[in-house]
Amino acid sequence: MRFLKFLLPLLASTFCFAAQVDRITSPIDSTHANPLAKSLHPKAQPQYDLGPVDPSMRLSYITLLMAPSPSQQKDLDQLLAQQQDRSSPFYHQWLTPQQFADRFGLSENDLNKVTGWLKSEGFQILSIGGSHNSIIFSGTAAQVQHAFGTEIHNYSVNGEAHIANSAPVMIPAALNDIVRSVAGLHDFRPQPSYRARGAGLRRNSHPDYYDPKFLWPNFLAPGDIATIYNINPLYTASTPIDGTGQKLAIAGQTDIFLDDINDFRNGFGLTPIPTTGAGACTTNASGIVISPCTTTNFSYVLRGTDRLAVSANDIGEADLDIEWSGAVARNAQIIFVNAQTSNGVFDALISVI
């Protein structure tokens, strides 16, 4: 999937904001609930339904995403416009994540009420979003059914086995207009626009990055990009601008072959990603990065339960983004977030934020 470097625009600490208003005014009670719009996957249809999953089956990565209030959304829209208006005193005045949470997220009281309700339903809280508008948790199919009023069923679609909620998600009335979506109740992952031909994982190297099978066999190198886009003056400035001290996040939904990334970096004279020493990235016998790691020029972050399998349709995009972000911002730390969850790359994006 085409992607994804992320900067969150926000307002400086010198500005004061009005105190947040609590929005949850009654007890959160699952017995008084309303259906959540668009919460039933279009492929979870009766003709594909094979019946309920085992009630003890665990859903390991569920995300509750909250919407801003109408007044917060209006304020946010106005701020985003002001931050790009050169005549505004708020032009390029960025917020920290905490300031964003204080202004546009749930109040601390409301956040505690929602997490308290989830815990009372037996869910395990995994993390709370820094923007105070998301909660990630895990639980069993039985707990999902009790809290959200929907069964998790097995489905067979075009010969593929899937799970999904069989009816719309029910949201407690106290959370009306607060909960925007509940992700992670099905495993129909987002599909890339690119579809690999054949096996899709042909890892055949070509000397000098030349492949006569392509219509245009002459490939561009990082130095070509620097010339075409006139980046060289940034690299050679008295204080070089080359990514030093910066981080770039890439959101994906596939495991990666570390050797592929290092072949690219070594081939073009870029510093390779360390594979030994403190914080180094380690791989299994297939060359797949097997655990989170952090080095000076690369970081691997995993969300969900790793399948330890490369997606033929996603790996090309992941390689492209990791390789070329590091080729242009040569001394930046490239952070690859691999979301092995039902919501795939979108969970990776939320994690990046």
mmCIF file with all atom_site columns, C-alpha atoms in Angstrom, residues 215-299:
data_model
loop_
_atom_site.group_PDB
_atom_site.id
_atom_site.type_symbol
_atom_site.label_atom_id
_atom_site.label_alt_id
_atom_site.label_comp_id
_atom_site.label_asym_id
_atom_site.label_entity_id
_atom_site.label_seq_id
_atom_site.pdbx_PDB_ins_code
_atom_site.Cartn_x
_atom_site.Cartn_y
_atom_site.Cartn_z
_atom_site.occupancy
_atom_site.B_iso_or_equiv
_atom_site.pdbx_formal_charge
_atom_site.auth_seq_id
_atom_site.auth_comp_id
_atom_site.auth_asym_id
_atom_site.auth_atom_id
_atom_site.pdbx_PDB_model_num
ATOM 1  C CA . LEU A 1 215 ? 10.357 -2.384  -20.677 1.00 0.00 ? 215 LEU A CA 1
ATOM 2  C CA . TRP A 1 216 ? 12.605 0.328   -19.221 1.00 0.00 ? 216 TRP A CA 1
ATOM 3  C CA . PRO A 1 217 ? 15.528 -1.683  -17.816 1.00 0.00 ? 217 PRO A CA 1
ATOM 4  C CA . ASN A 1 218 ? 17.586 1.244   -16.482 1.00 0.00 ? 218 ASN A CA 1
ATOM 5  C CA . PHE A 1 219 ? 16.700 1.823   -12.831 1.00 0.00 ? 219 PHE A CA 1
ATOM 6  C CA . LEU A 1 220 ? 17.183 4.971   -10.772 1.00 0.00 ? 220 LEU A CA 1
ATOM 7  C CA . ALA A 1 221 ? 19.694 5.036   -7.908  1.00 0.00 ? 221 ALA A CA 1
ATOM 8  C CA . PRO A 1 222 ? 19.467 7.272   -4.799  1.00 0.00 ? 222 PRO A CA 1
ATOM 9  C CA . GLY A 1 223 ? 22.071 9.564   -6.349  1.00 0.00 ? 223 GLY A CA 1
ATOM 10 C CA . ASP A 1 224 ? 19.822 10.008  -9.392  1.00 0.00 ? 224 ASP A CA 1
ATOM 11 C CA . ILE A 1 225 ? 16.926 11.031  -7.152  1.00 0.00 ? 225 ILE A CA 1
ATOM 12 C CA . ALA A 1 226 ? 19.175 13.521  -5.343  1.00 0.00 ? 226 ALA A CA 1
ATOM 13 C CA . THR A 1 227 ? 20.134 15.046  -8.712  1.00 0.00 ? 227 THR A CA 1
ATOM 14 C CA . ILE A 1 228 ? 16.641 15.064  -10.227 1.00 0.00 ? 228 ILE A CA 1
ATOM 15 C CA . TYR A 1 229 ? 15.074 16.718  -7.172  1.00 0.00 ? 229 TYR A CA 1
ATOM 16 C CA . ASN A 1 230 ? 18.102 18.906  -6.348  1.00 0.00 ? 230 ASN A CA 1
ATOM 17 C CA . ILE A 1 231 ? 18.586 17.397  -2.902  1.00 0.00 ? 231 ILE A CA 1
ATOM 18 C CA . ASN A 1 232 ? 22.401 17.438  -3.049  1.00 0.00 ? 232 ASN A CA 1
ATOM 19 C CA . PRO A 1 233 ? 22.678 21.032  -1.738  1.00 0.00 ? 233 PRO A CA 1
ATOM 20 C CA . LEU A 1 234 ? 20.881 19.873  1.426   1.00 0.00 ? 234 LEU A CA 1
ATOM 21 C CA . TYR A 1 235 ? 23.372 17.043  1.894   1.00 0.00 ? 235 TYR A CA 1
ATOM 22 C CA . THR A 1 236 ? 26.392 19.329  1.401   1.00 0.00 ? 236 THR A CA 1
ATOM 23 C CA . ALA A 1 237 ? 25.179 22.349  3.418   1.00 0.00 ? 237 ALA A CA 1
ATOM 24 C CA . SER A 1 238 ? 27.329 23.555  6.320   1.00 0.00 ? 238 SER A CA 1
ATOM 25 C CA . THR A 1 239 ? 24.725 21.934  8.545   1.00 0.00 ? 239 THR A CA 1
ATOM 26 C CA . PRO A 1 240 ? 23.666 18.958  6.410   1.00 0.00 ? 240 PRO A CA 1
ATOM 27 C CA . ILE A 1 241 ? 19.978 18.132  6.085   1.00 0.00 ? 241 ILE A CA 1
ATOM 28 C CA . ASP A 1 242 ? 20.063 14.383  5.623   1.00 0.00 ? 242 ASP A CA 1
ATOM 29 C CA . GLY A 1 243 ? 17.581 13.009  8.128   1.00 0.00 ? 243 GLY A CA 1
ATOM 30 C CA . THR A 1 244 ? 19.914 13.138  11.108  1.00 0.00 ? 244 THR A CA 1
ATOM 31 C CA . GLY A 1 245 ? 17.860 13.162  14.303  1.00 0.00 ? 245 GLY A CA 1
ATOM 32 C CA . GLN A 1 246 ? 14.610 12.532  12.430  1.00 0.00 ? 246 GLN A CA 1
ATOM 33 C CA . LYS A 1 247 ? 12.228 9.550   12.316  1.00 0.00 ? 247 LYS A CA 1
ATOM 34 C CA . LEU A 1 248 ? 10.062 8.363   9.421   1.00 0.00 ? 248 LEU A CA 1
ATOM 35 C CA . ALA A 1 249 ? 7.260  5.869   10.026  1.00 0.00 ? 249 ALA A CA 1
ATOM 36 C CA . ILE A 1 250 ? 6.140  3.347   7.403   1.00 0.00 ? 250 ILE A CA 1
ATOM 37 C CA . ALA A 1 251 ? 2.850  1.531   8.015   1.00 0.00 ? 251 ALA A CA 1
ATOM 38 C CA . GLY A 1 252 ? 2.500  -1.991  6.640   1.00 0.00 ? 252 GLY A CA 1
ATOM 39 C CA . GLN A 1 253 ? 0.874  -5.378  7.082   1.00 0.00 ? 253 GLN A CA 1
ATOM 40 C CA . THR A 1 254 ? 3.536  -7.890  6.126   1.00 0.00 ? 254 THR A CA 1
ATOM 41 C CA . ASP A 1 255 ? 6.693  -9.390  7.554   1.00 0.00 ? 255 ASP A CA 1
ATOM 42 C CA . ILE A 1 256 ? 9.869  -8.379  5.729   1.00 0.00 ? 256 ILE A CA 1
ATOM 43 C CA . PHE A 1 257 ? 13.144 -9.957  4.615   1.00 0.00 ? 257 PHE A CA 1
ATOM 44 C CA . LEU A 1 258 ? 15.923 -7.966  6.281   1.00 0.00 ? 258 LEU A CA 1
ATOM 45 C CA . ASP A 1 259 ? 18.459 -9.123  3.673   1.00 0.00 ? 259 ASP A CA 1
ATOM 46 C CA . ASP A 1 260 ? 16.425 -7.433  0.932   1.00 0.00 ? 260 ASP A CA 1
ATOM 47 C CA . ILE A 1 261 ? 16.638 -4.095  2.713   1.00 0.00 ? 261 ILE A CA 1
ATOM 48 C CA . ASN A 1 262 ? 20.345 -4.465  3.440   1.00 0.00 ? 262 ASN A CA 1
ATOM 49 C CA . ASP A 1 263 ? 21.099 -5.594  -0.127  1.00 0.00 ? 263 ASP A CA 1
ATOM 50 C CA . PHE A 1 264 ? 19.605 -2.321  -1.296  1.00 0.00 ? 264 PHE A CA 1
ATOM 51 C CA . ARG A 1 265 ? 21.472 -0.246  1.306   1.00 0.00 ? 265 ARG A CA 1
ATOM 52 C CA . ASN A 1 266 ? 24.808 -1.978  0.706   1.00 0.00 ? 266 ASN A CA 1
ATOM 53 C CA . GLY A 1 267 ? 24.392 -1.768  -3.048  1.00 0.00 ? 267 GLY A CA 1
ATOM 54 C CA . PHE A 1 268 ? 24.010 1.998   -2.949  1.00 0.00 ? 268 PHE A CA 1
ATOM 55 C CA . GLY A 1 269 ? 26.564 2.796   -0.257  1.00 0.00 ? 269 GLY A CA 1
ATOM 56 C CA . LEU A 1 270 ? 24.058 3.402   2.540   1.00 0.00 ? 270 LEU A CA 1
ATOM 57 C CA . THR A 1 271 ? 24.720 2.310   6.115   1.00 0.00 ? 271 THR A CA 1
ATOM 58 C CA . PRO A 1 272 ? 23.307 -1.210  6.541   1.00 0.00 ? 272 PRO A CA 1
ATOM 59 C CA . ILE A 1 273 ? 20.882 -2.122  9.318   1.00 0.00 ? 273 ILE A CA 1
ATOM 60 C CA . PRO A 1 274 ? 22.851 -3.806  12.148  1.00 0.00 ? 274 PRO A CA 1
ATOM 61 C CA . THR A 1 275 ? 22.193 -7.520  12.664  1.00 0.00 ? 275 THR A CA 1
ATOM 62 C CA . THR A 1 276 ? 24.470 -7.991  15.676  1.00 0.00 ? 276 THR A CA 1
ATOM 63 C CA . GLY A 1 277 ? 24.967 -6.095  18.910  1.00 0.00 ? 277 GLY A CA 1
ATOM 64 C CA . ALA A 1 278 ? 22.578 -4.324  21.280  1.00 0.00 ? 278 ALA A CA 1
ATOM 65 C CA . GLY A 1 279 ? 19.157 -3.659  19.770  1.00 0.00 ? 279 GLY A CA 1
ATOM 66 C CA . ALA A 1 280 ? 20.079 -5.375  16.503  1.00 0.00 ? 280 ALA A CA 1
ATOM 67 C CA . CYS A 1 281 ? 17.435 -6.916  14.265  1.00 0.00 ? 281 CYS A CA 1
ATOM 68 C CA . THR A 1 282 ? 17.400 -10.706 14.198  1.00 0.00 ? 282 THR A CA 1
ATOM 69 C CA . THR A 1 283 ? 15.867 -13.035 11.628  1.00 0.00 ? 283 THR A CA 1
ATOM 70 C CA . ASN A 1 284 ? 14.716 -16.636 11.395  1.00 0.00 ? 284 ASN A CA 1
ATOM 71 C CA . ALA A 1 285 ? 16.043 -19.239 8.950   1.00 0.00 ? 285 ALA A CA 1
ATOM 72 C CA . SER A 1 286 ? 13.899 -17.708 6.191   1.00 0.00 ? 286 SER A CA 1
ATOM 73 C CA . GLY A 1 287 ? 15.381 -14.257 6.720   1.00 0.00 ? 287 GLY A CA 1
ATOM 74 C CA . ILE A 1 288 ? 12.207 -12.765 8.235   1.00 0.00 ? 288 ILE A CA 1
ATOM 75 C CA . VAL A 1 289 ? 12.608 -10.228 11.030  1.00 0.00 ? 289 VAL A CA 1
ATOM 76 C CA . ILE A 1 290 ? 11.272 -12.117 14.039  1.00 0.00 ? 290 ILE A CA 1
ATOM 77 C CA . SER A 1 291 ? 11.018 -9.585  16.875  1.00 0.00 ? 291 SER A CA 1
ATOM 78 C CA . PRO A 1 292 ? 10.856 -5.834  17.543  1.00 0.00 ? 292 PRO A CA 1
ATOM 79 C CA . CYS A 1 293 ? 14.223 -4.115  17.340  1.00 0.00 ? 293 CYS A CA 1
ATOM 80 C CA . THR A 1 294 ? 15.666 -0.612  17.399  1.00 0.00 ? 294 THR A CA 1
ATOM 81 C CA . THR A 1 295 ? 18.897 0.547   15.779  1.00 0.00 ? 295 THR A CA 1
ATOM 82 C CA . THR A 1 296 ? 20.135 4.018   14.888  1.00 0.00 ? 296 THR A CA 1
ATOM 83 C CA . ASN A 1 297 ? 18.811 3.778   11.317  1.00 0.00 ? 297 ASN A CA 1
ATOM 84 C CA . PHE A 1 298 ? 15.923 1.302   11.623  1.00 0.00 ? 298 PHE A CA 1
ATOM 85 C CA . SER A 1 299 ? 13.211 0.181   14.008  1.00 0.00 ? 299 SER A CA 1
#
